[in-house]
Amino acid sequence: MPPGPLGLPWIGNRHELPAIKPWKKFAEWSKRYGPVTSIFLGSTPVIILGTAQPAWDLLEKRSDIYSSRPRFVVAGEILSDNNRGLMLPNNEPWRRWRKVLHSGFHAKKAESYTNIQSLESKLLMQQILDDPKNYERHLQRYAASVVVSVSYGKRIDSVDEWIVKENMESMDYLTSVNIPGKYIVESWPWLLKLPRSLQWFRKEPEIRRQRDVNFLMYLLNDVKNRMKNGTVPDCLTAQTISNMDKLGMKEIEVAYAVSSPFGAGIETTAGTLTIFILAMLHFPEVLKKAQKELDSVIGFDRMPEFDDKESLPYIRAIVNETLRWRPVPILGGTPHAAISDDVYNEMFIPKGATVFANFHGIMQDPGMFPDPESFLPERFIDSPNPRLRDFDLPFGFGRRICPGMHLALNSIFINVSRLIWAFDILPALDKNGKEVIPDSHNFTNGFNSRPVSFDCRLLPRNGKTTACIEEEWQAAKTRLEDWR
Ligand code: HEM
């Protein structure tokens, strides 16, 4: 097995792994033992990949071995009845689920959503203009509305809408049951052989499951009804319902599949945009340089559009650097699992091993990203490294790579370019008028890690850009009505 810290009988290295921000410990171990490290959590072998190369070598090049997931007894099997593809092993139902998401969000298909993304982004700019203090809430609304629009053909006016709240509660519950060590059945799955009435751990997740099913079926049936009336815009659910027979999927499978962007696409997108703002507070020279590019390519009489992407290399590099500097899916997303024994660089990796591509270490590897703590978009410009020219590392690996990658990149590009074009992004001032720069390491715990809320000033750059935002918003308002 790869080198790693010696564990104790039965518990392995569990006692050494903190519940808060375990990725830091992972990175520490990678530094000490090398880019491929092994530990044991209970009796499960866990492989930690600390740099990008072994992650590509294993999770991408050997994806026939490493595209599975570890077993999630409570969250995946009991709570979700094996309907949440993110937690499914590499099996036939996962492939059907993946097909739905691929056909809904592949690069070409994602282009068809740029219209709604641009309209929602115009609303976002207007909201930030009117109420800059609550910028984080506006970013979350943007991300939620895009995801619900492309999934269910219906937009979101406020993060307080019941659909968003119900989804958040469901996701919070899912995360709360997915804590290693919380349920003994995860380590002793033989408990599932007990008579059902004796499986004490089932009761609460099964109640929650019924609530999830009711919610997801309501959303599915709502789209069905609107399809009958001819009032639903093109969206993932409508496409999938039309293809249901061909896909060979049951209604409940479809209901869960089309809801996956809900869990995977809101926090990641909104969190990344917040990280961009945090980076601009720490690296004001990057903001200045980006404004210079926008001023010469766009000017002040119109907003940046998707068509401008090719002419804005520095903005594209900022998008990449934001995803690298502080990745939201800090542990590389959900871990992968090996379905057969393997040998890599003379190290044995056993069947059933859980594999983490620890983004906290990978994205801070000075070998690949010199001076990794600095926010340097230049590292992506004219790079001879094809992996940096086409930077998909933040979206994971192989057959499990994020299916929402193109949608996410479009959301980040359009909003980063418009925020830079329209606003000066400055630190908040304390009561003595002194600038307060938030800690660039103060991030939340959890699978998705985003900055702890911080204040900043988003000041309109000039009258022309402000007038342009207001004008564009007036025009966008009526067009957004199509997505009610
Ligand atoms: C900045 C935004 C985003 C980032 C950084 C991100 C990143 C990731 C990562 C790292 C993974 C794990 C891949 C792996 O296991 O190797 C993942 C999986 C996934 N993402 Fe995203 N994602 C983002 C946005 C989205 C959006 C907008 C959607 C939906 C439209 C989405 C849907 C998914 C799904 C469904 C999976 C699970 C795939 C599977 O298990 O087969 N993501 N994402």
Short mmCIF file of C-alpha atoms and ligand atoms in Angstrom, two decimals:
data_model
loop_
_atom_site.label_atom_id
_atom_site.label_comp_id
_atom_site.label_asym_id
_atom_site.label_seq_id
_atom_site.Cartn_x
_atom_site.Cartn_y
_atom_site.Cartn_z
CA MET A 1 0.00 0.00 0.00
CA PRO A 2 1.13 3.65 -0.44
CA PRO A 3 2.99 5.13 2.55
CA GLY A 4 1.02 6.77 5.33
CA PRO A 5 0.69 7.21 9.07
CA LEU A 6 0.47 4.08 11.16
CA GLY A 7 -3.03 3.53 12.52
CA LEU A 8 -4.46 1.71 15.52
CA PRO A 9 -6.16 -1.70 15.44
CA TRP A 10 -9.90 -1.49 14.56
CA ILE A 11 -10.11 2.27 14.22
CA GLY A 12 -7.16 2.82 11.86
CA ASN A 13 -6.39 6.55 11.61
CA ARG A 14 -9.87 7.77 12.47
CA HIS A 15 -8.70 9.34 15.74
CA GLU A 16 -6.14 11.47 13.88
CA LEU A 17 -8.60 12.89 11.37
CA PRO A 18 -10.32 16.04 12.64
CA ALA A 19 -14.05 16.48 11.94
CA ILE A 20 -13.32 20.13 11.08
CA LYS A 21 -11.60 20.69 7.74
CA PRO A 22 -10.08 17.20 7.33
CA TRP A 23 -8.57 18.35 4.01
CA LYS A 24 -5.88 20.20 5.94
CA LYS A 25 -4.75 16.98 7.62
CA PHE A 26 -4.88 15.21 4.25
CA ALA A 27 -2.58 17.86 2.76
CA GLU A 28 -0.24 17.58 5.73
CA TRP A 29 0.01 13.82 5.21
CA SER A 30 0.62 14.28 1.48
CA LYS A 31 3.52 16.61 2.27
CA ARG A 32 4.98 14.11 4.71
CA TYR A 33 4.36 10.81 2.87
CA GLY A 34 4.13 11.80 -0.79
CA PRO A 35 1.49 12.50 -3.46
CA VAL A 36 -0.15 9.08 -2.96
CA THR A 37 -0.81 8.37 0.69
CA SER A 38 -2.83 5.70 2.41
CA ILE A 39 -4.69 5.63 5.73
CA PHE A 40 -7.41 3.45 7.22
CA LEU A 41 -10.77 4.69 8.44
CA GLY A 42 -11.96 1.74 10.47
CA SER A 43 -11.25 -1.20 8.19
CA THR A 44 -11.65 0.83 4.96
CA PRO A 45 -8.44 1.69 3.10
CA VAL A 46 -8.41 5.32 2.04
CA ILE A 47 -6.08 6.70 -0.62
CA ILE A 48 -5.32 10.42 -0.59
CA LEU A 49 -4.11 11.95 -3.84
CA GLY A 50 -2.18 15.12 -3.08
CA THR A 51 -1.14 16.29 -6.55
CA ALA A 52 -2.92 16.34 -9.93
CA GLN A 53 -0.77 13.80 -11.80
CA PRO A 54 -1.71 10.67 -9.81
CA ALA A 55 -5.33 11.83 -9.84
CA TRP A 56 -5.27 11.97 -13.65
CA ASP A 57 -3.28 8.71 -13.88
CA LEU A 58 -5.78 6.83 -11.71
CA LEU A 59 -9.18 8.52 -11.85
CA GLU A 60 -8.98 9.48 -15.52
CA LYS A 61 -6.66 7.04 -17.32
CA ARG A 62 -7.86 4.05 -15.27
CA SER A 63 -11.46 5.22 -14.99
CA ASP A 64 -12.72 1.65 -15.58
CA ILE A 65 -11.36 0.88 -12.09
CA TYR A 66 -11.87 4.18 -10.28
CA SER A 67 -15.30 5.53 -11.37
CA SER A 68 -17.26 3.97 -8.56
CA ARG A 69 -18.25 5.46 -5.21
CA PRO A 70 -17.83 4.13 -1.70
CA ARG A 71 -20.93 2.62 -0.13
CA PHE A 72 -23.25 5.22 1.48
CA VAL A 73 -25.59 3.02 3.53
CA VAL A 74 -27.71 5.69 5.22
CA ALA A 75 -27.51 8.63 2.77
CA GLY A 76 -27.49 6.61 -0.47
CA GLU A 77 -29.40 3.43 0.29
CA ILE A 78 -31.86 4.19 3.13
CA LEU A 79 -32.49 7.89 2.64
CA SER A 80 -32.34 7.96 -1.17
CA ASP A 81 -33.37 4.38 -2.04
CA ASN A 82 -30.40 4.28 -4.48
CA ASN A 83 -31.88 7.05 -6.57
CA ARG A 84 -29.20 9.70 -6.07
CA GLY A 85 -26.66 9.08 -8.84
CA LEU A 86 -23.92 11.04 -7.11
CA MET A 87 -23.73 8.25 -4.52
CA LEU A 88 -24.38 5.28 -6.80
CA PRO A 89 -21.58 2.85 -7.62
CA ASN A 90 -20.51 2.39 -11.21
CA ASN A 91 -23.62 0.44 -12.24
CA GLU A 92 -26.44 0.47 -14.80
CA PRO A 93 -28.79 2.84 -12.89
CA TRP A 94 -25.85 5.30 -12.50
CA ARG A 95 -25.16 5.12 -16.25
CA ARG A 96 -28.85 5.89 -17.00
CA TRP A 97 -28.73 8.78 -14.53
CA ARG A 98 -25.50 10.07 -16.05
CA LYS A 99 -27.01 9.91 -19.56
CA VAL A 100 -29.84 12.21 -18.44
CA LEU A 101 -27.38 14.77 -17.08
CA HIS A 102 -24.99 14.51 -20.00
CA SER A 103 -27.72 15.07 -22.55
CA GLY A 104 -29.05 17.99 -20.52
CA PHE A 105 -25.75 19.81 -19.99
CA HIS A 106 -23.08 18.82 -22.58
CA ALA A 107 -21.08 21.72 -24.05
CA LYS A 108 -23.39 22.36 -27.03
CA LYS A 109 -26.59 21.97 -25.00
CA ALA A 110 -25.23 24.34 -22.33
CA GLU A 111 -25.05 27.05 -25.00
CA SER A 112 -28.84 26.97 -25.24
CA TYR A 113 -29.03 28.14 -21.60
CA THR A 114 -26.82 31.21 -22.08
CA ASN A 115 -29.95 33.24 -22.82
CA ILE A 116 -31.49 32.65 -19.37
CA GLN A 117 -28.05 32.98 -17.73
CA SER A 118 -27.54 36.39 -19.35
CA LEU A 119 -31.02 37.62 -18.32
CA GLU A 120 -30.56 36.40 -14.73
CA SER A 121 -27.14 38.03 -14.64
CA LYS A 122 -28.69 41.36 -15.69
CA LEU A 123 -31.08 41.06 -12.76
CA LEU A 124 -28.12 40.22 -10.52
CA MET A 125 -26.26 43.38 -11.59
CA GLN A 126 -29.36 45.48 -10.90
CA GLN A 127 -29.80 43.89 -7.47
CA ILE A 128 -26.17 44.55 -6.57
CA LEU A 129 -26.55 48.14 -7.77
CA ASP A 130 -29.67 48.61 -5.58
CA ASP A 131 -28.57 46.63 -2.53
CA PRO A 132 -24.81 45.93 -2.60
CA LYS A 133 -24.61 44.95 1.08
CA ASN A 134 -26.58 41.76 0.42
CA TYR A 135 -24.44 40.73 -2.56
CA GLU A 136 -24.04 37.17 -1.26
CA ARG A 137 -27.78 36.63 -1.12
CA HIS A 138 -28.11 37.98 -4.68
CA LEU A 139 -25.42 35.56 -5.90
CA GLN A 140 -27.28 32.67 -4.26
CA ARG A 141 -30.54 33.76 -5.85
CA TYR A 142 -28.84 33.93 -9.25
CA ALA A 143 -27.40 30.43 -8.89
CA ALA A 144 -30.69 28.98 -7.60
CA SER A 145 -32.74 30.59 -10.35
CA VAL A 146 -30.46 29.35 -13.14
CA VAL A 147 -30.49 25.80 -11.76
CA VAL A 148 -34.27 25.70 -11.26
CA SER A 149 -34.86 27.31 -14.68
CA VAL A 150 -32.71 24.86 -16.61
CA SER A 151 -33.98 21.90 -14.58
CA TYR A 152 -37.70 22.73 -14.25
CA GLY A 153 -38.29 25.65 -16.63
CA LYS A 154 -39.25 27.96 -13.79
CA ARG A 155 -37.30 30.85 -12.33
CA ILE A 156 -36.75 31.92 -8.73
CA ASP A 157 -37.36 35.47 -7.46
CA SER A 158 -36.04 35.00 -3.96
CA VAL A 159 -34.00 32.50 -1.97
CA ASP A 160 -36.93 32.55 0.48
CA GLU A 161 -39.22 30.79 -2.04
CA TRP A 162 -40.47 27.48 -0.67
CA ILE A 163 -38.86 25.43 -3.45
CA VAL A 164 -35.42 26.73 -2.52
CA LYS A 165 -36.05 26.31 1.20
CA GLU A 166 -37.42 22.78 0.85
CA ASN A 167 -34.41 21.83 -1.28
CA MET A 168 -32.03 23.37 1.23
CA GLU A 169 -33.61 21.45 4.09
CA SER A 170 -33.39 18.23 2.13
CA MET A 171 -29.71 18.85 1.29
CA ASP A 172 -28.91 19.82 4.89
CA TYR A 173 -30.44 16.56 6.07
CA LEU A 174 -28.51 14.59 3.46
CA THR A 175 -25.24 16.19 4.60
CA SER A 176 -26.09 15.65 8.25
CA VAL A 177 -26.45 11.89 7.82
CA ASN A 178 -23.30 11.64 5.71
CA ILE A 179 -20.88 12.28 8.56
CA PRO A 180 -18.31 9.49 8.91
CA GLY A 181 -18.84 7.65 12.18
CA LYS A 182 -22.39 8.92 12.76
CA TYR A 183 -24.02 5.55 11.97
CA ILE A 184 -22.49 2.28 13.05
CA VAL A 185 -24.22 0.54 10.13
CA GLU A 186 -21.74 2.24 7.75
CA SER A 187 -18.95 0.13 9.27
CA TRP A 188 -21.16 -2.89 10.04
CA PRO A 189 -23.52 -3.22 7.05
CA TRP A 190 -24.50 -6.70 8.30
CA LEU A 191 -26.91 -4.82 10.60
CA LEU A 192 -29.09 -4.46 7.50
CA LYS A 193 -29.78 -8.21 7.83
CA LEU A 194 -31.59 -7.67 11.13
CA PRO A 195 -35.39 -7.73 10.93
CA ARG A 196 -36.47 -4.30 9.67
CA SER A 197 -38.24 -3.49 12.92
CA LEU A 198 -34.89 -3.84 14.76
CA GLN A 199 -32.99 -1.52 12.42
CA TRP A 200 -33.30 1.52 14.72
CA PHE A 201 -31.20 3.72 12.38
CA ARG A 202 -33.83 3.54 9.59
CA LYS A 203 -36.73 5.41 11.11
CA GLU A 204 -35.69 9.06 10.76
CA PRO A 205 -34.13 8.84 7.25
CA GLU A 206 -37.16 6.91 5.99
CA ILE A 207 -39.50 9.66 7.17
CA ARG A 208 -37.32 12.22 5.44
CA ARG A 209 -37.25 10.04 2.30
CA GLN A 210 -41.04 10.20 2.00
CA ARG A 211 -40.89 13.98 2.27
CA ASP A 212 -38.19 14.12 -0.46
CA VAL A 213 -40.22 11.85 -2.72
CA ASN A 214 -43.34 14.03 -2.31
CA PHE A 215 -41.31 17.16 -3.10
CA LEU A 216 -39.51 15.75 -6.15
CA MET A 217 -42.70 14.16 -7.56
CA TYR A 218 -44.51 17.48 -7.11
CA LEU A 219 -41.81 19.21 -9.20
CA LEU A 220 -41.96 16.49 -11.87
CA ASN A 221 -45.76 16.58 -12.11
CA ASP A 222 -45.75 20.35 -12.29
CA VAL A 223 -43.57 20.17 -15.43
CA LYS A 224 -45.81 17.42 -16.87
CA ASN A 225 -48.86 19.66 -16.45
CA ARG A 226 -47.13 22.60 -18.05
CA MET A 227 -46.02 20.34 -20.94
CA LYS A 228 -49.69 19.47 -21.51
CA ASN A 229 -50.58 23.18 -21.59
CA GLY A 230 -47.58 23.93 -23.80
CA THR A 231 -46.31 26.49 -21.28
CA VAL A 232 -42.99 24.98 -20.22
CA PRO A 233 -39.72 26.31 -21.70
CA ASP A 234 -37.09 23.79 -22.84
CA CYS A 235 -35.61 22.29 -19.67
CA LEU A 236 -33.98 19.11 -18.37
CA THR A 237 -37.22 17.69 -16.91
CA ALA A 238 -39.26 18.24 -20.08
CA GLN A 239 -36.48 16.67 -22.20
CA THR A 240 -36.22 13.67 -19.89
CA ILE A 241 -39.97 13.07 -19.62
CA SER A 242 -40.16 13.02 -23.43
CA ASN A 243 -37.36 10.43 -23.53
CA MET A 244 -38.43 8.34 -20.56
CA ASP A 245 -39.31 5.18 -22.48
CA LYS A 246 -36.11 5.29 -24.51
CA LEU A 247 -34.06 5.77 -21.34
CA GLY A 248 -35.83 2.86 -19.64
CA MET A 249 -36.25 4.83 -16.41
CA LYS A 250 -39.00 4.72 -13.81
CA GLU A 251 -40.74 7.97 -12.92
CA ILE A 252 -39.12 8.14 -9.49
CA GLU A 253 -35.66 7.67 -11.02
CA VAL A 254 -36.36 10.57 -13.36
CA ALA A 255 -37.64 12.72 -10.49
CA TYR A 256 -34.36 12.23 -8.60
CA ALA A 257 -32.12 12.52 -11.69
CA VAL A 258 -33.49 15.89 -12.80
CA SER A 259 -33.17 17.21 -9.25
CA SER A 260 -29.41 16.55 -9.03
CA PRO A 261 -28.40 20.05 -10.23
CA PHE A 262 -30.30 21.32 -7.17
CA GLY A 263 -27.82 19.69 -4.82
CA ALA A 264 -24.70 20.01 -6.93
CA GLY A 265 -25.04 23.32 -8.79
CA ILE A 266 -26.20 26.09 -6.44
CA GLU A 267 -23.71 26.26 -3.57
CA THR A 268 -20.79 25.52 -5.90
CA THR A 269 -21.63 28.34 -8.33
CA ALA A 270 -22.60 30.96 -5.73
CA GLY A 271 -19.60 30.02 -3.55
CA THR A 272 -17.18 30.39 -6.48
CA LEU A 273 -18.54 33.87 -7.29
CA THR A 274 -18.11 34.88 -3.63
CA ILE A 275 -14.52 33.60 -3.77
CA PHE A 276 -13.91 35.79 -6.82
CA ILE A 277 -15.01 38.85 -4.79
CA LEU A 278 -12.77 37.81 -1.89
CA ALA A 279 -9.81 37.44 -4.28
CA MET A 280 -10.37 40.94 -5.70
CA LEU A 281 -10.14 42.40 -2.17
CA HIS A 282 -6.75 40.77 -1.72
CA PHE A 283 -5.41 41.32 -5.22
CA PRO A 284 -6.63 44.76 -6.39
CA GLU A 285 -4.00 44.90 -9.14
CA VAL A 286 -5.77 41.96 -10.85
CA LEU A 287 -9.06 43.89 -10.81
CA LYS A 288 -7.36 46.95 -12.36
CA LYS A 289 -5.78 44.88 -15.11
CA ALA A 290 -9.10 43.16 -15.87
CA GLN A 291 -10.93 46.50 -16.00
CA LYS A 292 -8.35 47.72 -18.49
CA GLU A 293 -9.04 44.73 -20.73
CA LEU A 294 -12.81 45.24 -20.51
CA ASP A 295 -12.58 48.98 -21.09
CA SER A 296 -10.63 48.48 -24.30
CA VAL A 297 -12.70 45.54 -25.65
CA ILE A 298 -16.21 46.52 -24.44
CA GLY A 299 -16.14 50.21 -23.47
CA PHE A 300 -18.95 51.65 -21.36
CA ASP A 301 -21.88 51.76 -23.79
CA ARG A 302 -22.74 48.08 -23.54
CA MET A 303 -22.32 45.10 -21.18
CA PRO A 304 -19.99 42.14 -21.77
CA GLU A 305 -21.84 39.28 -23.48
CA PHE A 306 -21.07 35.60 -24.04
CA ASP A 307 -19.92 36.45 -27.58
CA ASP A 308 -17.07 38.47 -26.09
CA LYS A 309 -15.48 35.44 -24.43
CA GLU A 310 -12.82 34.91 -27.11
CA SER A 311 -11.72 38.56 -26.91
CA LEU A 312 -11.33 38.51 -23.10
CA PRO A 313 -8.39 36.19 -22.32
CA TYR A 314 -7.59 37.84 -18.97
CA ILE A 315 -11.18 37.46 -17.74
CA ARG A 316 -11.13 33.78 -18.78
CA ALA A 317 -7.88 33.37 -16.85
CA ILE A 318 -9.48 34.98 -13.76
CA VAL A 319 -12.30 32.40 -13.95
CA ASN A 320 -9.72 29.58 -13.93
CA GLU A 321 -7.66 31.14 -11.17
CA THR A 322 -10.76 31.63 -8.98
CA LEU A 323 -11.58 27.92 -9.33
CA ARG A 324 -7.99 27.04 -8.47
CA TRP A 325 -7.18 29.52 -5.70
CA ARG A 326 -9.96 28.38 -3.36
CA PRO A 327 -11.94 25.42 -4.79
CA VAL A 328 -15.44 25.07 -3.27
CA PRO A 329 -15.48 21.23 -3.56
CA ILE A 330 -12.40 21.20 -1.39
CA LEU A 331 -12.09 17.40 -1.17
CA GLY A 332 -12.49 17.04 -4.94
CA GLY A 333 -16.24 16.38 -4.65
CA THR A 334 -17.59 13.02 -3.55
CA PRO A 335 -14.78 10.43 -3.21
CA HIS A 336 -14.24 7.75 -5.84
CA ALA A 337 -13.83 4.03 -5.06
CA ALA A 338 -11.72 1.28 -6.67
CA ILE A 339 -13.71 -1.71 -7.95
CA SER A 340 -10.66 -3.99 -8.30
CA ASP A 341 -7.12 -4.35 -6.97
CA ASP A 342 -4.58 -2.15 -8.73
CA VAL A 343 -0.88 -1.35 -8.67
CA TYR A 344 0.38 2.19 -9.26
CA ASN A 345 4.10 3.06 -9.23
CA GLU A 346 4.72 -0.19 -7.34
CA MET A 347 2.11 0.68 -4.71
CA PHE A 348 -0.78 -1.68 -4.12
CA ILE A 349 -4.27 -0.15 -4.08
CA PRO A 350 -6.85 -2.66 -2.87
CA LYS A 351 -10.34 -3.23 -4.24
CA GLY A 352 -12.84 -1.23 -2.19
CA ALA A 353 -10.41 1.59 -1.37
CA THR A 354 -11.96 5.04 -1.06
CA VAL A 355 -10.04 7.61 -3.10
CA PHE A 356 -9.96 11.34 -2.35
CA ALA A 357 -8.44 13.81 -4.82
CA ASN A 358 -7.75 16.41 -2.16
CA PHE A 359 -8.20 19.73 -3.98
CA HIS A 360 -6.88 21.59 -0.96
CA GLY A 361 -3.47 20.06 -1.65
CA ILE A 362 -3.73 19.66 -5.43
CA MET A 363 -4.60 23.30 -6.14
CA GLN A 364 -1.82 24.53 -3.82
CA ASP A 365 0.89 22.29 -5.31
CA PRO A 366 3.84 24.61 -6.05
CA GLY A 367 5.11 22.12 -8.64
CA MET A 368 2.08 22.75 -10.84
CA PHE A 369 1.13 26.23 -9.56
CA PRO A 370 4.22 28.22 -8.51
CA ASP A 371 3.50 30.71 -5.67
CA PRO A 372 0.14 28.99 -5.11
CA GLU A 373 -1.19 31.38 -2.44
CA SER A 374 -1.04 34.28 -4.89
CA PHE A 375 -3.92 34.93 -7.25
CA LEU A 376 -2.12 34.93 -10.59
CA PRO A 377 -4.41 34.64 -13.64
CA GLU A 378 -1.26 35.01 -15.80
CA ARG A 379 -0.37 31.37 -15.08
CA PHE A 380 -3.18 30.37 -17.45
CA ILE A 381 -2.24 32.74 -20.28
CA ASP A 382 -0.18 31.27 -23.14
CA SER A 383 0.75 28.34 -20.91
CA PRO A 384 2.61 25.55 -22.75
CA ASN A 385 0.82 23.05 -20.46
CA PRO A 386 -2.32 21.73 -22.22
CA ARG A 387 -3.82 20.93 -18.79
CA LEU A 388 -3.74 24.65 -17.95
CA ARG A 389 -4.90 25.79 -21.39
CA ASP A 390 -7.97 23.60 -21.04
CA PHE A 391 -8.42 23.75 -17.27
CA ASP A 392 -11.06 21.19 -16.27
CA LEU A 393 -9.25 20.05 -13.09
CA PRO A 394 -11.68 21.90 -10.73
CA PHE A 395 -14.53 19.76 -12.12
CA GLY A 396 -13.16 16.36 -11.19
CA PHE A 397 -12.13 13.29 -13.08
CA GLY A 398 -12.90 10.67 -15.70
CA ARG A 399 -16.42 9.30 -15.98
CA ARG A 400 -17.45 11.17 -12.83
CA ILE A 401 -16.41 14.59 -14.12
CA CYS A 402 -18.95 17.27 -13.23
CA PRO A 403 -21.76 17.11 -15.82
CA GLY A 404 -22.67 20.74 -15.03
CA MET A 405 -19.18 22.04 -15.88
CA HIS A 406 -20.15 24.03 -18.99
CA LEU A 407 -23.21 25.56 -17.37
CA ALA A 408 -21.10 26.52 -14.34
CA LEU A 409 -18.26 27.99 -16.41
CA ASN A 410 -20.75 30.10 -18.38
CA SER A 411 -22.33 31.40 -15.16
CA ILE A 412 -18.97 32.32 -13.71
CA PHE A 413 -17.67 33.94 -16.90
CA ILE A 414 -20.70 36.16 -17.49
CA ASN A 415 -20.94 37.36 -13.90
CA VAL A 416 -17.22 37.84 -13.30
CA SER A 417 -16.92 39.88 -16.50
CA ARG A 418 -19.97 42.03 -15.72
CA LEU A 419 -19.03 42.59 -12.07
CA ILE A 420 -15.55 43.75 -13.08
CA TRP A 421 -16.96 45.93 -15.86
CA ALA A 422 -19.58 47.58 -13.62
CA PHE A 423 -18.11 47.80 -10.12
CA ASP A 424 -15.05 48.68 -8.12
CA ILE A 425 -14.69 45.89 -5.57
CA LEU A 426 -13.28 47.39 -2.37
CA PRO A 427 -12.82 46.38 1.27
CA ALA A 428 -15.44 47.50 3.78
CA LEU A 429 -14.53 50.43 6.06
CA ASP A 430 -14.66 50.33 9.85
CA LYS A 431 -16.03 53.22 11.89
CA ASN A 432 -12.71 55.01 11.68
CA GLY A 433 -12.71 54.76 7.91
CA LYS A 434 -10.00 52.10 7.91
CA GLU A 435 -10.20 49.28 5.36
CA VAL A 436 -11.15 45.84 6.72
CA ILE A 437 -9.81 43.02 4.57
CA PRO A 438 -11.44 39.65 5.35
CA ASP A 439 -9.26 36.66 6.19
CA SER A 440 -8.67 34.78 2.93
CA HIS A 441 -8.62 31.45 4.83
CA ASN A 442 -11.84 31.89 6.83
CA PHE A 443 -13.93 29.25 5.06
CA THR A 444 -16.87 27.06 6.13
CA ASN A 445 -16.50 23.42 7.05
CA GLY A 446 -18.26 20.73 4.96
CA PHE A 447 -17.94 18.97 1.60
CA ASN A 448 -18.45 22.33 -0.10
CA SER A 449 -16.38 25.01 1.56
CA ARG A 450 -17.15 28.69 0.86
CA PRO A 451 -15.95 31.92 2.51
CA VAL A 452 -17.57 32.80 5.83
CA SER A 453 -19.74 35.86 5.05
CA PHE A 454 -17.76 39.09 4.80
CA ASP A 455 -18.57 42.72 4.08
CA CYS A 456 -17.20 44.62 1.12
CA ARG A 457 -18.03 47.66 -0.99
CA LEU A 458 -19.30 47.21 -4.53
CA LEU A 459 -19.24 50.73 -5.97
CA PRO A 460 -20.56 51.55 -9.47
CA ARG A 461 -17.62 52.54 -11.67
CA ASN A 462 -19.35 55.33 -13.56
CA GLY A 463 -22.70 56.77 -14.67
CA LYS A 464 -22.52 55.10 -18.07
CA THR A 465 -22.24 51.54 -16.75
CA THR A 466 -24.99 52.24 -14.18
CA ALA A 467 -27.33 53.58 -16.87
CA CYS A 468 -26.53 50.57 -19.05
CA ILE A 469 -27.39 48.12 -16.24
CA GLU A 470 -30.71 49.88 -15.61
CA GLU A 471 -31.59 49.92 -19.30
CA GLU A 472 -30.66 46.25 -19.79
CA TRP A 473 -32.64 45.28 -16.69
CA GLN A 474 -35.79 47.01 -17.99
CA ALA A 475 -35.53 45.03 -21.23
CA ALA A 476 -34.70 41.75 -19.43
CA LYS A 477 -37.70 42.00 -17.08
CA THR A 478 -40.34 41.15 -19.70
CA ARG A 479 -38.22 38.41 -21.28
CA LEU A 480 -37.80 36.72 -17.90
CA GLU A 481 -41.59 36.38 -17.70
CA ASP A 482 -41.32 33.46 -20.20
CA TRP A 483 -39.70 31.46 -17.37
CA ARG A 484 -42.52 31.75 -14.82
C1 HEM B 1 -18.37 26.16 -9.92
C2 HEM B 1 -19.29 25.24 -10.01
C3 HEM B 1 -19.04 23.76 -9.90
C4 HEM B 1 -17.91 23.08 -9.52
C5 HEM B 1 -16.56 23.65 -9.09
C6 HEM B 1 -18.23 21.66 -9.59
C7 HEM B 1 -17.33 20.65 -9.29
C8 HEM B 1 -17.66 19.30 -9.24
C9 HEM B 1 -16.77 18.24 -8.82
C10 HEM B 1 -15.32 18.44 -8.37
C11 HEM B 1 -17.44 17.08 -8.89
C12 HEM B 1 -16.91 15.68 -8.52
C13 HEM B 1 -16.37 14.99 -9.74
C14 HEM B 1 -15.71 13.66 -9.42
O1 HEM B 1 -16.29 12.85 -8.67
O2 HEM B 1 -14.60 13.39 -9.94
C15 HEM B 1 -18.78 17.38 -9.36
C16 HEM B 1 -19.77 16.44 -9.55
C17 HEM B 1 -21.05 16.74 -9.98
N1 HEM B 1 -21.51 17.99 -10.37
FE1 HEM B 1 -20.50 19.74 -10.30
N2 HEM B 1 -19.52 21.52 -10.01
C18 HEM B 1 -20.05 22.77 -10.22
C19 HEM B 1 -21.32 23.07 -10.69
C20 HEM B 1 -22.27 22.14 -11.05
C21 HEM B 1 -23.52 22.43 -11.68
C22 HEM B 1 -24.00 23.83 -12.11
C23 HEM B 1 -24.19 21.24 -11.82
C24 HEM B 1 -25.52 20.94 -12.45
C25 HEM B 1 -26.03 21.48 -13.49
C26 HEM B 1 -23.33 20.19 -11.29
C27 HEM B 1 -23.66 18.85 -11.22
C28 HEM B 1 -22.83 17.86 -10.74
C29 HEM B 1 -23.24 16.45 -10.57
C30 HEM B 1 -24.63 15.90 -10.86
C31 HEM B 1 -22.11 15.75 -10.11
C32 HEM B 1 -21.98 14.25 -9.79
C33 HEM B 1 -21.45 13.46 -10.97
C34 HEM B 1 -21.34 11.96 -10.74
O3 HEM B 1 -21.28 11.50 -9.60
O4 HEM B 1 -21.31 11.20 -11.75
N3 HEM B 1 -22.18 20.78 -10.84
N4 HEM B 1 -18.87 18.73 -9.58
#
